[in-house]
mmCIF file of C-alpha atoms in Angstrom:
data_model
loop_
_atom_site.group_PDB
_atom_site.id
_atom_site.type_symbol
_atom_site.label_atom_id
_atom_site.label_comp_id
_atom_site.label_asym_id
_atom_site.label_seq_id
_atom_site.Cartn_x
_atom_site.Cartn_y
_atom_site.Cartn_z
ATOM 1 C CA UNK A 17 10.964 22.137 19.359
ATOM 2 C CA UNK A 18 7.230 22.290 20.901
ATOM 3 C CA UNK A 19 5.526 19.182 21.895
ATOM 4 C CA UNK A 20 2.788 19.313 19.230
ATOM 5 C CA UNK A 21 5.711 19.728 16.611
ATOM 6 C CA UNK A 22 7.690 16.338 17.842
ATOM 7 C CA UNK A 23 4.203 14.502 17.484
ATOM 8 C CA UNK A 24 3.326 15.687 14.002
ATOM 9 C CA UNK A 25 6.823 14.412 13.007
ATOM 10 C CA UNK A 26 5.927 10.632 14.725
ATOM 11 C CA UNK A 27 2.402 10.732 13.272
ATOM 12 C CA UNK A 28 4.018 11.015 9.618
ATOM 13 C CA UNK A 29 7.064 8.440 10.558
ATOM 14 C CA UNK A 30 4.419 5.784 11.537
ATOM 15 C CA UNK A 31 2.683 6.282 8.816
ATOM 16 C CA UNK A 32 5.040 5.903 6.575
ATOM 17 C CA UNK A 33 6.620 2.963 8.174
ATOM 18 C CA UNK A 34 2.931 1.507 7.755
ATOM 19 C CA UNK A 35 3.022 2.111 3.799
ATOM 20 C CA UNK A 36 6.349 0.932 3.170
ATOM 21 C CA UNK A 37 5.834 -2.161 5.245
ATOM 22 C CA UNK A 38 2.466 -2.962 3.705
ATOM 23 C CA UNK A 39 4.416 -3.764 0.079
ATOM 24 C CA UNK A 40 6.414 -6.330 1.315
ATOM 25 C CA UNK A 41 4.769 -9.988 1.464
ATOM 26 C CA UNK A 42 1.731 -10.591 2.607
ATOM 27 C CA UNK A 43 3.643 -10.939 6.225
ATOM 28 C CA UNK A 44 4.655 -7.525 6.036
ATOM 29 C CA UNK A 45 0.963 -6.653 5.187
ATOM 30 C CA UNK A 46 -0.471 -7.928 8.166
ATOM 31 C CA UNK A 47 1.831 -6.241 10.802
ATOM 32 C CA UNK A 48 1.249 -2.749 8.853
ATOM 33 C CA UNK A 49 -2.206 -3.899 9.172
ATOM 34 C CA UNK A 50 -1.693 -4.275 12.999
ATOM 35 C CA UNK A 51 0.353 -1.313 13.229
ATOM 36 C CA UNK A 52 -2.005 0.878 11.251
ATOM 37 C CA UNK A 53 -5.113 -0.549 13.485
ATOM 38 C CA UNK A 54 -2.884 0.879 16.793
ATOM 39 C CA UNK A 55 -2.151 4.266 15.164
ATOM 40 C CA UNK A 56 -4.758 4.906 12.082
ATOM 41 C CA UNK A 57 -3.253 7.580 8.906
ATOM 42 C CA UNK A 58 -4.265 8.854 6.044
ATOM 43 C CA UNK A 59 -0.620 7.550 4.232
ATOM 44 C CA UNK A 60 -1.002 3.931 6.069
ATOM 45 C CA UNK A 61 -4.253 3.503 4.871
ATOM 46 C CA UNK A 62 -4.476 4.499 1.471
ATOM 47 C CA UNK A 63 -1.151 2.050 1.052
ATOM 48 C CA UNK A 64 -2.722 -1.139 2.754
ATOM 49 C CA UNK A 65 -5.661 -0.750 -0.067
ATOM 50 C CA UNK A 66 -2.771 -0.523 -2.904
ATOM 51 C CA UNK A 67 -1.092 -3.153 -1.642
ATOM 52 C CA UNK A 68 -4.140 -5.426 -0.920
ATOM 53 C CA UNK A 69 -5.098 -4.937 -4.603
ATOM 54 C CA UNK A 70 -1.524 -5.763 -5.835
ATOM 55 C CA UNK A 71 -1.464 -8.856 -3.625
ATOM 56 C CA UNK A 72 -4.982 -10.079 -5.060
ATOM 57 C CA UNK A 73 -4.729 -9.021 -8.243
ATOM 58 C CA UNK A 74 -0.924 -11.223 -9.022
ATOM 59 C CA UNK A 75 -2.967 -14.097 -7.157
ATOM 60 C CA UNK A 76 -5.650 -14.139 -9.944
ATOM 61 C CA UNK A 77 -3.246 -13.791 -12.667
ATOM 62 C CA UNK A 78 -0.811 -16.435 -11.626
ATOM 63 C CA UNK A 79 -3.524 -18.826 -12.348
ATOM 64 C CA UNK A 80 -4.348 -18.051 -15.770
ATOM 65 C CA UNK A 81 -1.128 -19.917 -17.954
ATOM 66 C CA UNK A 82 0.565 -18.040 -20.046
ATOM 67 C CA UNK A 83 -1.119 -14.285 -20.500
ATOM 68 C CA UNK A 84 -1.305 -13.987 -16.949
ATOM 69 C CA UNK A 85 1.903 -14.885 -16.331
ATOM 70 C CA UNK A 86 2.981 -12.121 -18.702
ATOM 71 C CA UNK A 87 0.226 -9.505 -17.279
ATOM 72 C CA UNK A 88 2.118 -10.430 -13.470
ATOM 73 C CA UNK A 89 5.134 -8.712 -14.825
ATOM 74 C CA UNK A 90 2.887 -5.632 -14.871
ATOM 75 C CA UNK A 91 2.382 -5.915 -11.182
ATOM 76 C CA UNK A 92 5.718 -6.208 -10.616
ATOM 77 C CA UNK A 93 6.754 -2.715 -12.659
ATOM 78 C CA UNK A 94 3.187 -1.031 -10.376
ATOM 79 C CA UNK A 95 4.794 -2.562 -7.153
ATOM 80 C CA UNK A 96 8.014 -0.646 -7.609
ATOM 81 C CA UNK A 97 5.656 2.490 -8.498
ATOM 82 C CA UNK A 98 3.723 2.160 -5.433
ATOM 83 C CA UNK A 99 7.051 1.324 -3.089
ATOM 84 C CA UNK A 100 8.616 4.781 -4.242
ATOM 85 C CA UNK A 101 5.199 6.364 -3.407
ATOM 86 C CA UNK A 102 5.489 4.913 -0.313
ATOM 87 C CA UNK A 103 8.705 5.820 0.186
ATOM 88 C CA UNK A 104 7.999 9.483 -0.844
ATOM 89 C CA UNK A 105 5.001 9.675 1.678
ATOM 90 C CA UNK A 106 2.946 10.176 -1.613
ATOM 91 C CA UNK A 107 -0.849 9.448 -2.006
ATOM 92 C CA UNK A 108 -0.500 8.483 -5.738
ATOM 93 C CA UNK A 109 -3.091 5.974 -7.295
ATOM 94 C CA UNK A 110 -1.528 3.746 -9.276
ATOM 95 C CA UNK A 111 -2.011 3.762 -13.057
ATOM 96 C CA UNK A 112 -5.081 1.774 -14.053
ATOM 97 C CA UNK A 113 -5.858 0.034 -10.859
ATOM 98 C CA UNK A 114 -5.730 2.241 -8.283
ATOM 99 C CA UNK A 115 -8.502 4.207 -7.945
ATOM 100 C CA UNK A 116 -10.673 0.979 -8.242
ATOM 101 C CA UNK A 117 -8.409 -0.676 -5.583
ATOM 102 C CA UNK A 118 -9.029 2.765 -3.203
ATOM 103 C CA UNK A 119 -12.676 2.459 -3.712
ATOM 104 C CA UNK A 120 -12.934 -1.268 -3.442
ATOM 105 C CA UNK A 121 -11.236 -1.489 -0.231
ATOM 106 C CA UNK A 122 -12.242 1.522 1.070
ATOM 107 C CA UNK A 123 -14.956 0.336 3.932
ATOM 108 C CA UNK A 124 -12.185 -2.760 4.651
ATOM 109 C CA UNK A 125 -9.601 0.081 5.312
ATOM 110 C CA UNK A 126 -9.805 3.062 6.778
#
């Protein structure tokens, strides 16, 4: 195994680390924030954004009664989406939301 080859392998494994830890609580957010700001990629960026706009977007909803309530169940089923992409080392916008949550947090992320 060549040195170059052994780093390619760590470059994806931190990376994905960053994505997967970036879905869970805002805790987790931060230190894949942290992590990703040591060791910057592609994967652990595009999964901070996701996450950011998941975060924000079940914080708006949970304060409208009722119908946002309901619409917060939809964040749920695009968290578990957006956890196997993770997972998967995919770069998969999320239905409906994630391009603007790419573009939106774009210059905040990169």
């Amino acid at each position: 195994m060549t040195q170059a080859h052994f780093d390619d392998k760590t470059f994806k494994f931190e990376g994905r680390t960053i994505a997967i830890l970036s879905y869970f609580t805002i805790v987790g957010w931060i230190a894949a924030l942290i992590l990703h700001s040591n060791n910057p990629t592609r994967l652990g960026a595009f999964h901070l954004r996701q996450s950011l706009g998941l975060f924000l977007t079940w914080v708006i909803l949970s304060f409208i009664p009722v119908i946002g309530w309901l619409l917060a169940v939809a964040i749920i089923a695009l968290w578990a989406i957006a956890l196997y992409g993770a997972i998967e080392s995919q770069e998969k916008e999320l239905p409906y939301v994630g391009e603007f949550f790419q573009q939106s947090f774009n210059s905040l992320i990169e």
